[in-house]
Amino acid sequence: MIRRIVKYGEPVLETPAQPVKEFGPELETLVADMFESMYANKGVGLAAPQVGVSRRVAIVDVSAGEDPEKPFVLVNPEIVHKSGSQRGEEGCLSIPGFREEVTRAAHVRIKAQNVKGEWFEMEGTELVARAILHERDHLDGILFLQHLSPLKRELIKRKIKKLIKAGEWE
Ligand code: NI
């Protein structure tokens, strides 16, 4: 089922999400719905708070559904190590219409649980590293706006406030 994507301004996006403790059908449904919702919006990553669920679950598919090898699920993910630096354009399904250059680590190693609760480790570089770090931030209530200069951030917030007032931010 496609769920509504929560937009910037709704508190759940800026609230640290709760750890997942129960692994079962409810989590499987959430993850399946998240994939459906992400693909429907042509995203490359999605975190549970973006569908209004304050749980530490994120999904990534840098192929946006083109390559069945690419999708992965991260439950309760933690960063083990990160290194290097990359700069590139980033967007967020919860902040549609705004894309900005963001500096992130170039390489990341994480540990996480899968939908069954089994722990695994994985590494990512380039776009995968960027997506993992962006989604991991969401679970702490952090949006990519927080990686921008205060000036740029305020400018975007002001534009969004105008869109909200005009009823164009749903
Ligand atoms: Ni995002």
CSV table of C-alpha atoms and ligand atoms in Angstrom, one decimal:
chain,number,residue,atom,x,y,z
A,1,MET,CA,0.0,0.0,0.0
A,2,ILE,CA,1.3,3.4,-0.9
A,3,ARG,CA,1.5,5.6,2.2
A,4,ARG,CA,1.4,9.4,2.2
A,5,ILE,CA,4.9,11.0,2.4
A,6,VAL,CA,5.1,13.3,5.4
A,7,LYS,CA,6.4,16.8,4.4
A,8,TYR,CA,8.8,19.1,6.1
A,9,GLY,CA,7.0,21.0,9.0
A,10,GLU,CA,5.4,17.9,10.5
A,11,PRO,CA,7.0,17.1,13.9
A,12,VAL,CA,7.6,13.4,13.3
A,13,LEU,CA,10.3,14.3,10.8
A,14,GLU,CA,12.3,16.1,13.4
A,15,THR,CA,11.8,13.6,16.3
A,16,PRO,CA,14.3,10.8,16.9
A,17,ALA,CA,12.7,7.5,16.0
A,18,GLN,CA,12.3,4.6,18.4
A,19,PRO,CA,14.3,1.4,18.1
A,20,VAL,CA,12.6,-1.6,16.5
A,21,LYS,CA,12.2,-4.4,19.1
A,22,GLU,CA,9.6,-6.6,17.4
A,23,PHE,CA,10.2,-8.4,14.2
A,24,GLY,CA,7.2,-9.8,12.5
A,25,PRO,CA,4.3,-9.2,10.0
A,26,GLU,CA,3.8,-5.6,11.1
A,27,LEU,CA,7.4,-4.7,10.3
A,28,GLU,CA,7.3,-6.6,7.0
A,29,THR,CA,4.2,-4.7,6.0
A,30,LEU,CA,5.8,-1.4,6.9
A,31,VAL,CA,8.9,-2.2,4.8
A,32,ALA,CA,6.8,-3.4,1.8
A,33,ASP,CA,4.7,-0.2,2.0
A,34,MET,CA,7.8,1.9,2.3
A,35,PHE,CA,9.2,0.4,-0.9
A,36,GLU,CA,5.9,0.9,-2.8
A,37,SER,CA,5.7,4.5,-1.6
A,38,MET,CA,9.4,5.2,-2.4
A,39,TYR,CA,9.1,3.8,-6.0
A,40,ALA,CA,5.8,5.6,-6.6
A,41,ASN,CA,7.7,8.8,-5.8
A,42,LYS,CA,10.9,7.8,-7.7
A,43,GLY,CA,13.0,8.1,-4.6
A,44,VAL,CA,16.3,6.3,-3.8
A,45,GLY,CA,15.8,6.1,-0.1
A,46,LEU,CA,13.1,6.4,2.5
A,47,ALA,CA,13.0,6.4,6.3
A,48,ALA,CA,10.0,5.3,8.4
A,49,PRO,CA,9.3,8.7,9.9
A,50,GLN,CA,8.7,9.9,6.3
A,51,VAL,CA,5.6,7.8,6.3
A,52,GLY,CA,4.7,9.0,9.8
A,53,VAL,CA,6.1,6.0,11.7
A,54,SER,CA,8.6,6.9,14.3
A,55,ARG,CA,10.7,3.7,14.1
A,56,ARG,CA,14.3,3.1,13.2
A,57,VAL,CA,13.7,1.6,9.7
A,58,ALA,CA,15.1,2.8,6.5
A,59,ILE,CA,15.3,1.5,2.9
A,60,VAL,CA,17.7,2.4,0.1
A,61,ASP,CA,17.6,1.6,-3.6
A,62,VAL,CA,20.0,3.8,-5.6
A,63,SER,CA,18.7,2.3,-8.8
A,64,ALA,CA,15.1,3.5,-8.0
A,65,GLY,CA,13.7,0.1,-8.8
A,66,GLU,CA,15.7,-0.6,-12.0
A,67,ASP,CA,18.1,-3.2,-10.5
A,68,PRO,CA,16.7,-5.9,-8.2
A,69,GLU,CA,20.2,-6.3,-6.7
A,70,LYS,CA,20.2,-2.8,-5.3
A,71,PRO,CA,17.5,-2.5,-2.7
A,72,PHE,CA,18.3,-3.0,1.0
A,73,VAL,CA,16.6,-2.6,4.3
A,74,LEU,CA,18.2,-1.2,7.4
A,75,VAL,CA,16.6,-1.7,10.8
A,76,ASN,CA,18.2,-0.1,13.8
A,77,PRO,CA,21.3,0.9,11.7
A,78,GLU,CA,24.5,2.2,13.3
A,79,ILE,CA,27.5,3.7,11.7
A,80,VAL,CA,30.6,1.7,12.4
A,81,HIS,CA,33.0,3.8,10.4
A,82,LYS,CA,33.1,6.6,7.9
A,83,SER,CA,35.9,8.2,6.0
A,84,GLY,CA,36.6,10.5,3.2
A,85,SER,CA,34.4,13.3,1.8
A,86,GLN,CA,32.2,13.7,-1.2
A,87,ARG,CA,30.1,16.7,-2.3
A,88,GLY,CA,27.0,16.3,-4.4
A,89,GLU,CA,23.4,17.3,-4.9
A,90,GLU,CA,20.8,15.9,-2.5
A,91,GLY,CA,17.1,16.0,-2.2
A,92,CYS,CA,14.4,14.5,0.0
A,93,LEU,CA,10.9,13.2,-0.7
A,94,SER,CA,9.8,15.2,2.4
A,95,ILE,CA,11.2,18.4,1.0
A,96,PRO,CA,10.1,18.2,-2.6
A,97,GLY,CA,11.4,20.8,-5.1
A,98,PHE,CA,14.5,21.6,-3.2
A,99,ARG,CA,17.9,20.1,-4.1
A,100,GLU,CA,21.2,21.4,-2.6
A,101,GLU,CA,24.9,20.4,-2.5
A,102,VAL,CA,25.7,18.5,0.7
A,103,THR,CA,29.1,17.2,1.9
A,104,ARG,CA,29.0,13.6,3.2
A,105,ALA,CA,31.5,10.9,3.9
A,106,ALA,CA,32.7,9.1,0.8
A,107,HIS,CA,32.7,5.7,2.4
A,108,VAL,CA,30.7,4.3,5.2
A,109,ARG,CA,30.5,1.0,7.1
A,110,ILE,CA,27.4,0.2,9.0
A,111,LYS,CA,25.7,-2.5,11.0
A,112,ALA,CA,22.0,-3.0,11.0
A,113,GLN,CA,19.3,-5.7,11.4
A,114,ASN,CA,17.3,-7.1,8.5
A,115,VAL,CA,13.5,-7.5,8.6
A,116,LYS,CA,14.0,-10.8,10.5
A,117,GLY,CA,16.1,-9.2,13.1
A,118,GLU,CA,19.5,-10.7,12.0
A,119,TRP,CA,22.5,-8.4,12.3
A,120,PHE,CA,24.7,-7.7,9.3
A,121,GLU,CA,27.4,-5.3,8.3
A,122,MET,CA,27.8,-3.6,4.9
A,123,GLU,CA,29.8,-0.9,3.2
A,124,GLY,CA,28.8,1.8,0.8
A,125,THR,CA,30.6,4.3,-1.3
A,126,GLU,CA,29.5,7.3,-3.4
A,127,LEU,CA,25.7,7.4,-3.9
A,128,VAL,CA,25.1,4.4,-1.6
A,129,ALA,CA,27.1,6.1,1.2
A,130,ARG,CA,25.3,9.3,0.7
A,131,ALA,CA,21.9,7.6,0.8
A,132,ILE,CA,22.7,5.6,3.9
A,133,LEU,CA,23.9,8.7,5.7
A,134,HIS,CA,20.9,10.7,4.6
A,135,GLU,CA,18.5,8.0,5.8
A,136,ARG,CA,20.4,7.4,9.0
A,137,ASP,CA,20.0,11.1,9.7
A,138,HIS,CA,16.2,10.8,9.3
A,139,LEU,CA,16.1,8.3,12.2
A,140,ASP,CA,17.7,10.9,14.4
A,141,GLY,CA,15.2,13.6,13.2
A,142,ILE,CA,17.9,15.3,11.1
A,143,LEU,CA,17.1,16.6,7.6
A,144,PHE,CA,19.6,17.5,4.9
A,145,LEU,CA,18.7,21.1,5.5
A,146,GLN,CA,20.8,20.9,8.7
A,147,HIS,CA,23.9,20.2,6.6
A,148,LEU,CA,23.5,23.5,4.7
A,149,SER,CA,24.8,26.9,5.7
A,150,PRO,CA,22.4,28.8,8.1
A,151,LEU,CA,21.7,31.3,5.4
A,152,LYS,CA,20.7,28.8,2.8
A,153,ARG,CA,18.7,26.8,5.3
A,154,GLU,CA,16.7,29.9,6.3
A,155,LEU,CA,16.1,30.8,2.7
A,156,ILE,CA,14.6,27.4,2.0
A,157,LYS,CA,12.5,27.4,5.2
A,158,ARG,CA,11.1,30.8,4.2
A,159,LYS,CA,10.1,29.5,0.8
A,160,ILE,CA,8.5,26.5,2.4
A,161,LYS,CA,6.5,28.7,4.8
A,162,LYS,CA,5.2,30.6,1.8
A,163,LEU,CA,4.2,27.3,0.1
A,164,ILE,CA,2.4,26.2,3.3
A,165,LYS,CA,0.5,29.5,3.5
A,166,ALA,CA,-0.5,29.2,-0.1
A,167,GLY,CA,-1.7,25.7,0.5
A,168,GLU,CA,0.8,24.3,-1.9
A,169,TRP,CA,2.7,22.1,0.6
A,170,GLU,CA,0.6,18.9,1.0
B,1,NI,NI,15.1,12.4,3.0
